[in-house]
Amino acid sequence: MDACTFRVSSFKHFLLPSIKPPNSISVCTFKVNCSNKTIDESAYESERLRLDAKARQSMAIEAANKIEENDTDDPKAWKWVIRKRIWDLMEARNIAQFPRPVHHRIPNFLAASAAADKLSRLEVFREAKCVKVNPDTPQKQVRFLTLNGGKKLLTPQPRLRTGFFSVLESNTLDPSIINEACTSVGVAKYGRPIGLDEKIKVDLIIIGSVAVDPKTGARLGKGEGFAELEYGMLRYMGAIDDSTPIVTSVHDEQLVDDIPVEKLLVHDVPVDIICTPTQVIFTNTSIPKPQGIYWDKLSPEKLGQIKILRQLKAKIERETGQKLPSGPSEKLPPTAQRRQKR
């Protein structure tokens, strides 16, 4: 059955299994002080989980509604069909890893470390001095290998809600804390937040994916658009350009052949290289890379959610004396909730 004719036969099958609320997760409470920053780890993690807990049910409802509408020209409809197929497959074949279920996430997968090791042997990784890596679980080993290899790590603060990017310098970290520095709490403890005026050159971008086409380089994320926004802001800063390689690490089962390139949007980010646990694929993609932030595609709701975007828009409007356009209104999906690890 192709993506365009897929129907949701029963709405309940698209909804998520019951999950314990985040306040049922035990978190040790203690404070640490590092580099003049005091982080209450319990409070930080609880707040992250609170924000994440707003997530997946609304996203599932939106996805189900889009598929029920069966609008083959609506990118949200056909994209959700592919995403759901991959998430379902990973759970059914038990190649998904914690946090589970993987629905509405960049899915963690079996042998993610093996894919990371293949990535670390790429010439573009070995030669890179500064690497931007997404903050998701399946790329944690990539973040570790970046720091352990003496490189500068640039990672976005989760969903850009608390800030922008943080930079971690391997030469300022004790080797014993590098593994911790690769986590969200570790980034908050040891990272240096940067702003839009930071002068930085990013040599390589590592991006998470739900599905990717090895023949075209077309990629689908989890549907929130943060990878595209991060890419657009880095373009604005002059930190990257068309020649900056984009690499993703995924499981082999996340490789697909039914992403219609002609239906991709102008802000969708393609990938140049795919690393799986078993292979490295150079896509030789011909899909144009985004040139910045496309304000006419950015909803008022998304803009209201992300402070750094509001600051950037105000800055550009001040400098140009012109009001930037806004995109159509949307109902935002919340973020993901984790099942307690056992």
Short mmCIF file of C-alpha atoms in Angstrom, two decimals:
data_model
loop_
_atom_site.label_atom_id
_atom_site.label_comp_id
_atom_site.label_asym_id
_atom_site.label_seq_id
_atom_site.Cartn_x
_atom_site.Cartn_y
_atom_site.Cartn_z
CA MET A 1 0.00 0.00 0.00
CA ASP A 2 1.58 3.30 -1.01
CA ALA A 3 1.78 6.38 1.19
CA CYS A 4 -0.86 8.30 -0.74
CA THR A 5 -3.61 5.69 -0.28
CA PHE A 6 -2.89 4.81 3.36
CA ARG A 7 -5.89 5.22 5.69
CA VAL A 8 -6.17 5.04 9.47
CA SER A 9 -8.75 2.34 9.97
CA SER A 10 -9.08 2.89 13.69
CA PHE A 11 -8.05 6.10 15.41
CA LYS A 12 -7.08 4.30 18.60
CA HIS A 13 -4.33 2.43 16.76
CA PHE A 14 -2.58 5.73 16.10
CA LEU A 15 -2.65 6.83 19.73
CA LEU A 16 0.14 6.07 22.11
CA PRO A 17 0.25 3.47 24.86
CA SER A 18 -0.24 4.75 28.37
CA ILE A 19 2.96 6.06 29.87
CA LYS A 20 3.77 6.97 33.41
CA PRO A 21 3.93 10.73 33.89
CA PRO A 22 7.39 12.20 34.31
CA ASN A 23 6.92 12.87 38.03
CA SER A 24 6.98 9.11 38.53
CA ILE A 25 10.60 9.00 37.41
CA SER A 26 13.06 8.98 40.26
CA VAL A 27 15.80 11.59 39.93
CA CYS A 28 18.52 12.07 42.49
CA THR A 29 18.49 15.59 43.86
CA PHE A 30 21.83 17.31 44.29
CA LYS A 31 23.59 20.41 43.09
CA VAL A 32 26.93 20.66 41.43
CA ASN A 33 29.13 23.62 40.73
CA CYS A 34 31.29 23.68 37.64
CA SER A 35 32.87 26.61 35.84
CA ASN A 36 30.99 29.01 38.12
CA LYS A 37 27.65 27.48 37.13
CA THR A 38 25.40 25.85 39.70
CA ILE A 39 22.99 23.34 38.21
CA ASP A 40 20.26 21.67 40.23
CA GLU A 41 20.26 18.44 38.26
CA SER A 42 16.94 17.26 39.65
CA ALA A 43 15.19 20.54 38.85
CA TYR A 44 16.79 20.74 35.41
CA GLU A 45 15.77 17.21 34.47
CA SER A 46 12.28 17.60 35.93
CA GLU A 47 11.73 20.77 33.94
CA ARG A 48 12.97 19.11 30.77
CA LEU A 49 10.63 16.20 31.35
CA ARG A 50 7.78 18.57 32.12
CA LEU A 51 8.26 20.30 28.80
CA ASP A 52 8.69 17.01 27.02
CA ALA A 53 5.56 15.59 28.66
CA LYS A 54 3.39 17.99 26.67
CA ALA A 55 4.25 15.99 23.62
CA ARG A 56 3.26 12.91 21.95
CA GLN A 57 -0.46 12.48 22.30
CA SER A 58 -1.22 15.79 20.58
CA MET A 59 1.35 14.99 17.92
CA ALA A 60 -0.29 11.61 17.37
CA ILE A 61 -3.72 13.21 17.07
CA GLU A 62 -2.43 15.73 14.56
CA ALA A 63 -0.76 12.97 12.57
CA ALA A 64 -3.90 10.84 12.57
CA ASN A 65 -6.02 13.77 11.44
CA LYS A 66 -3.63 14.58 8.61
CA ILE A 67 -3.64 11.00 7.37
CA GLU A 68 -7.43 10.74 7.68
CA GLU A 69 -7.74 13.83 5.50
CA ASN A 70 -5.77 11.93 2.83
CA ASP A 71 -4.55 15.15 1.23
CA THR A 72 -1.72 13.86 -0.93
CA ASP A 73 -0.39 17.39 -1.50
CA ASP A 74 -0.18 18.21 2.21
CA PRO A 75 3.43 17.52 3.29
CA LYS A 76 2.31 16.82 6.82
CA ALA A 77 0.06 13.99 5.62
CA TRP A 78 2.49 11.94 3.56
CA LYS A 79 5.37 12.64 5.91
CA TRP A 80 3.41 11.31 8.89
CA VAL A 81 2.61 8.12 6.98
CA ILE A 82 6.30 7.40 6.43
CA ARG A 83 7.26 8.36 9.97
CA LYS A 84 4.62 6.15 11.53
CA ARG A 85 5.64 3.20 9.33
CA ILE A 86 9.25 3.50 10.47
CA TRP A 87 8.40 3.98 14.14
CA ASP A 88 6.02 1.02 14.08
CA LEU A 89 8.59 -1.16 12.30
CA MET A 90 11.35 -0.32 14.77
CA GLU A 91 9.15 -1.19 17.72
CA ALA A 92 7.77 -4.36 16.09
CA ARG A 93 11.23 -5.66 15.20
CA ASN A 94 12.65 -4.60 18.56
CA ILE A 95 15.45 -2.60 17.01
CA ALA A 96 14.30 0.46 18.98
CA GLN A 97 16.27 1.38 22.07
CA PHE A 98 15.57 3.55 25.13
CA PRO A 99 13.80 5.96 25.26
CA ARG A 100 10.78 3.98 24.11
CA PRO A 101 8.34 3.99 22.50
CA VAL A 102 10.22 5.75 19.72
CA HIS A 103 7.13 7.35 18.20
CA HIS A 104 7.46 11.13 17.77
CA ARG A 105 11.19 11.09 18.46
CA ILE A 106 14.44 10.84 16.59
CA PRO A 107 14.48 7.12 17.35
CA ASN A 108 17.29 5.52 19.25
CA PHE A 109 18.26 2.22 17.66
CA LEU A 110 20.18 -0.97 18.15
CA ALA A 111 23.88 -0.55 17.29
CA ALA A 112 23.71 3.24 17.21
CA SER A 113 27.29 3.21 18.54
CA ALA A 114 28.41 1.14 15.54
CA ALA A 115 26.90 3.74 13.20
CA ALA A 116 28.68 6.45 15.20
CA ASP A 117 32.00 4.62 14.89
CA LYS A 118 31.58 4.46 11.10
CA LEU A 119 30.81 8.16 11.10
CA SER A 120 33.94 8.92 13.11
CA ARG A 121 36.08 7.28 10.43
CA LEU A 122 34.79 9.59 7.70
CA GLU A 123 37.38 11.98 6.30
CA VAL A 124 35.03 14.92 6.83
CA PHE A 125 34.76 14.02 10.52
CA ARG A 126 38.47 13.42 11.02
CA GLU A 127 39.33 16.78 9.46
CA ALA A 128 36.58 18.77 11.18
CA LYS A 129 37.55 21.07 14.03
CA CYS A 130 34.01 22.10 15.01
CA VAL A 131 31.07 19.70 14.70
CA LYS A 132 27.41 20.51 15.25
CA VAL A 133 25.54 17.48 16.60
CA ASN A 134 21.84 17.18 17.46
CA PRO A 135 21.02 16.51 21.14
CA ASP A 136 19.08 13.26 20.62
CA THR A 137 19.93 9.93 22.25
CA PRO A 138 21.04 7.97 19.15
CA GLN A 139 23.73 10.59 18.48
CA LYS A 140 25.14 10.59 22.01
CA GLN A 141 28.12 8.47 20.93
CA VAL A 142 28.80 10.91 18.09
CA ARG A 143 28.94 13.73 20.64
CA PHE A 144 31.32 11.65 22.76
CA LEU A 145 33.59 10.87 19.81
CA THR A 146 33.60 14.55 18.86
CA LEU A 147 34.83 15.66 22.27
CA ASN A 148 37.07 12.64 22.80
CA GLY A 149 38.69 13.41 19.46
CA GLY A 150 39.74 16.87 20.60
CA LYS A 151 37.12 18.72 18.59
CA LYS A 152 34.76 21.55 19.45
CA LEU A 153 31.15 20.38 19.93
CA LEU A 154 28.26 22.65 19.05
CA THR A 155 24.90 21.36 20.20
CA PRO A 156 21.48 23.05 20.35
CA GLN A 157 19.71 23.46 23.63
CA PRO A 158 16.69 21.10 23.52
CA ARG A 159 13.99 22.51 21.26
CA LEU A 160 15.65 25.91 21.49
CA ARG A 161 13.26 26.73 24.33
CA THR A 162 15.87 27.65 26.93
CA GLY A 163 18.37 29.27 24.61
CA PHE A 164 20.27 28.71 21.40
CA PHE A 165 23.44 26.65 21.03
CA SER A 166 26.06 25.62 23.55
CA VAL A 167 29.72 25.09 22.76
CA LEU A 168 31.83 22.50 24.56
CA GLU A 169 35.59 22.66 24.20
CA SER A 170 37.34 19.33 24.66
CA ASN A 171 40.50 21.02 25.96
CA THR A 172 38.57 22.48 28.90
CA LEU A 173 37.01 19.18 29.97
CA ASP A 174 38.58 16.55 32.17
CA PRO A 175 38.47 13.19 30.33
CA SER A 176 36.50 11.72 33.22
CA ILE A 177 33.51 14.00 32.54
CA ILE A 178 33.35 13.83 28.75
CA ASN A 179 30.66 11.14 28.83
CA GLU A 180 28.50 13.25 31.15
CA ALA A 181 29.12 16.33 29.01
CA CYS A 182 27.34 14.58 26.15
CA THR A 183 24.00 14.57 28.02
CA SER A 184 21.49 17.43 28.25
CA VAL A 185 22.38 18.07 31.89
CA GLY A 186 26.08 17.87 31.05
CA VAL A 187 25.73 20.43 28.29
CA ALA A 188 24.01 22.76 30.77
CA LYS A 189 26.79 22.21 33.30
CA TYR A 190 29.86 22.36 31.10
CA GLY A 191 28.78 24.11 27.91
CA ARG A 192 29.17 27.78 27.04
CA PRO A 193 25.95 29.29 25.67
CA ILE A 194 26.44 31.36 22.52
CA GLY A 195 24.31 33.96 20.79
CA LEU A 196 23.59 34.96 17.21
CA ASP A 197 26.61 37.28 17.14
CA GLU A 198 29.09 34.48 17.92
CA LYS A 199 31.84 34.18 15.31
CA ILE A 200 32.12 30.46 14.70
CA LYS A 201 32.83 28.19 11.75
CA VAL A 202 31.11 24.81 11.72
CA ASP A 203 32.92 22.23 9.62
CA LEU A 204 30.39 19.40 9.81
CA ILE A 205 26.72 18.96 10.71
CA ILE A 206 25.42 15.73 12.23
CA ILE A 207 21.65 15.47 12.12
CA GLY A 208 19.18 12.91 13.44
CA SER A 209 16.53 11.37 11.20
CA VAL A 210 13.40 9.25 11.29
CA ALA A 211 13.71 8.21 7.65
CA VAL A 212 16.17 8.97 4.87
CA ASP A 213 16.42 8.06 1.18
CA PRO A 214 19.92 6.82 0.28
CA LYS A 215 19.43 7.57 -3.42
CA THR A 216 18.37 11.20 -3.10
CA GLY A 217 19.48 12.33 0.36
CA ALA A 218 15.91 13.33 1.21
CA ARG A 219 15.32 13.22 4.96
CA LEU A 220 12.43 13.28 7.41
CA GLY A 221 12.84 14.30 11.03
CA LYS A 222 10.25 13.84 13.76
CA GLY A 223 8.09 16.66 12.49
CA GLU A 224 8.84 19.64 14.74
CA GLY A 225 11.15 21.49 12.36
CA PHE A 226 13.93 22.27 14.81
CA ALA A 227 16.72 20.86 12.64
CA GLU A 228 15.61 23.17 9.85
CA LEU A 229 15.48 26.19 12.17
CA GLU A 230 18.91 25.41 13.59
CA TYR A 231 20.32 25.07 10.09
CA GLY A 232 18.73 28.33 9.00
CA MET A 233 20.13 30.24 11.97
CA LEU A 234 23.62 28.87 11.36
CA ARG A 235 23.33 30.07 7.75
CA TYR A 236 22.33 33.51 9.00
CA MET A 237 25.39 33.56 11.30
CA GLY A 238 27.69 32.67 8.42
CA ALA A 239 28.80 29.56 10.33
CA ILE A 240 27.94 27.23 7.44
CA ASP A 241 27.32 27.35 3.71
CA ASP A 242 26.26 25.02 0.89
CA SER A 243 29.58 23.19 1.08
CA THR A 244 29.22 22.22 4.76
CA PRO A 245 28.64 18.43 4.79
CA ILE A 246 25.49 17.10 6.45
CA VAL A 247 25.66 13.55 7.84
CA THR A 248 22.99 11.43 9.52
CA SER A 249 23.30 8.20 11.50
CA VAL A 250 20.36 5.79 11.32
CA HIS A 251 19.53 2.09 11.43
CA ASP A 252 19.42 0.29 8.09
CA GLU A 253 15.67 -0.16 8.54
CA GLN A 254 15.27 3.63 8.45
CA LEU A 255 16.39 3.72 4.82
CA VAL A 256 13.40 4.32 2.53
CA ASP A 257 12.73 4.89 -1.15
CA ASP A 258 9.36 6.68 -1.08
CA ILE A 259 10.13 10.26 -0.03
CA PRO A 260 8.87 12.31 -3.01
CA VAL A 261 11.57 14.89 -3.63
CA GLU A 262 9.18 17.08 -5.60
CA LYS A 263 6.99 17.47 -2.49
CA LEU A 264 9.77 18.57 -0.14
CA LEU A 265 9.59 22.12 1.15
CA VAL A 266 12.21 24.81 0.62
CA HIS A 267 13.40 24.56 4.25
CA ASP A 268 13.75 20.75 4.32
CA VAL A 269 17.38 19.78 4.97
CA PRO A 270 18.90 16.99 2.81
CA VAL A 271 21.86 14.84 3.80
CA ASP A 272 25.13 14.20 2.00
CA ILE A 273 26.22 11.08 3.86
CA ILE A 274 24.33 8.33 5.71
CA CYS A 275 26.01 6.11 8.30
CA THR A 276 24.28 2.94 9.47
CA PRO A 277 25.66 0.12 11.63
CA THR A 278 26.58 -1.76 8.44
CA GLN A 279 27.39 0.78 5.74
CA VAL A 280 28.31 4.31 4.70
CA ILE A 281 26.32 5.86 1.86
CA PHE A 282 27.28 8.97 -0.10
CA THR A 283 24.00 10.28 -1.47
CA ASN A 284 25.41 12.85 -3.94
CA THR A 285 22.20 14.73 -3.24
CA SER A 286 20.99 17.32 -5.73
CA ILE A 287 18.36 18.70 -3.35
CA PRO A 288 19.12 22.38 -2.65
CA LYS A 289 20.10 23.21 0.90
CA PRO A 290 18.09 25.90 2.71
CA GLN A 291 19.56 29.39 2.50
CA GLY A 292 18.35 30.67 5.87
CA ILE A 293 15.14 31.13 7.84
CA TYR A 294 12.01 31.19 5.69
CA TRP A 295 9.89 33.56 7.75
CA ASP A 296 6.83 33.13 5.53
CA LYS A 297 6.79 29.44 6.53
CA LEU A 298 7.22 30.09 10.26
CA SER A 299 3.96 30.17 12.22
CA PRO A 300 3.27 32.78 14.94
CA GLU A 301 2.91 29.88 17.38
CA LYS A 302 6.36 28.48 16.61
CA LEU A 303 7.85 31.96 16.76
CA GLY A 304 6.20 32.53 20.14
CA GLN A 305 7.70 29.30 21.43
CA ILE A 306 11.34 30.12 20.60
CA LYS A 307 12.88 33.24 22.12
CA ILE A 308 16.02 33.20 19.99
CA LEU A 309 13.89 33.31 16.82
CA ARG A 310 11.96 36.32 18.11
CA GLN A 311 15.24 38.05 18.87
CA LEU A 312 16.58 37.29 15.40
CA LYS A 313 13.42 38.54 13.70
CA ALA A 314 13.46 41.77 15.71
CA LYS A 315 17.16 42.26 14.92
CA ILE A 316 16.64 41.84 11.17
CA GLU A 317 13.61 44.14 11.18
CA ARG A 318 15.58 46.82 13.05
CA GLU A 319 18.52 46.56 10.67
CA THR A 320 16.44 46.56 7.49
CA GLY A 321 13.60 48.81 8.60
CA GLN A 322 11.18 46.30 7.06
CA LYS A 323 8.70 43.98 8.70
CA LEU A 324 9.33 40.31 7.96
CA PRO A 325 6.42 38.10 6.84
CA SER A 326 4.80 35.46 9.04
CA GLY A 327 3.62 32.00 8.13
CA PRO A 328 0.15 30.54 8.60
CA SER A 329 -1.11 29.74 12.07
CA GLU A 330 -0.75 26.16 13.31
CA LYS A 331 -1.51 23.99 16.28
CA LEU A 332 1.88 23.00 17.63
CA PRO A 333 2.54 19.41 18.64
CA PRO A 334 4.10 19.10 22.07
CA THR A 335 7.31 17.24 22.77
CA ALA A 336 8.10 13.67 23.73
CA GLN A 337 7.54 11.80 26.95
CA ARG A 338 9.87 9.05 28.14
CA ARG A 339 8.93 5.74 29.59
CA GLN A 340 10.98 4.97 32.68
CA LYS A 341 14.12 3.01 31.86
CA ARG A 342 14.18 -0.46 33.37
#
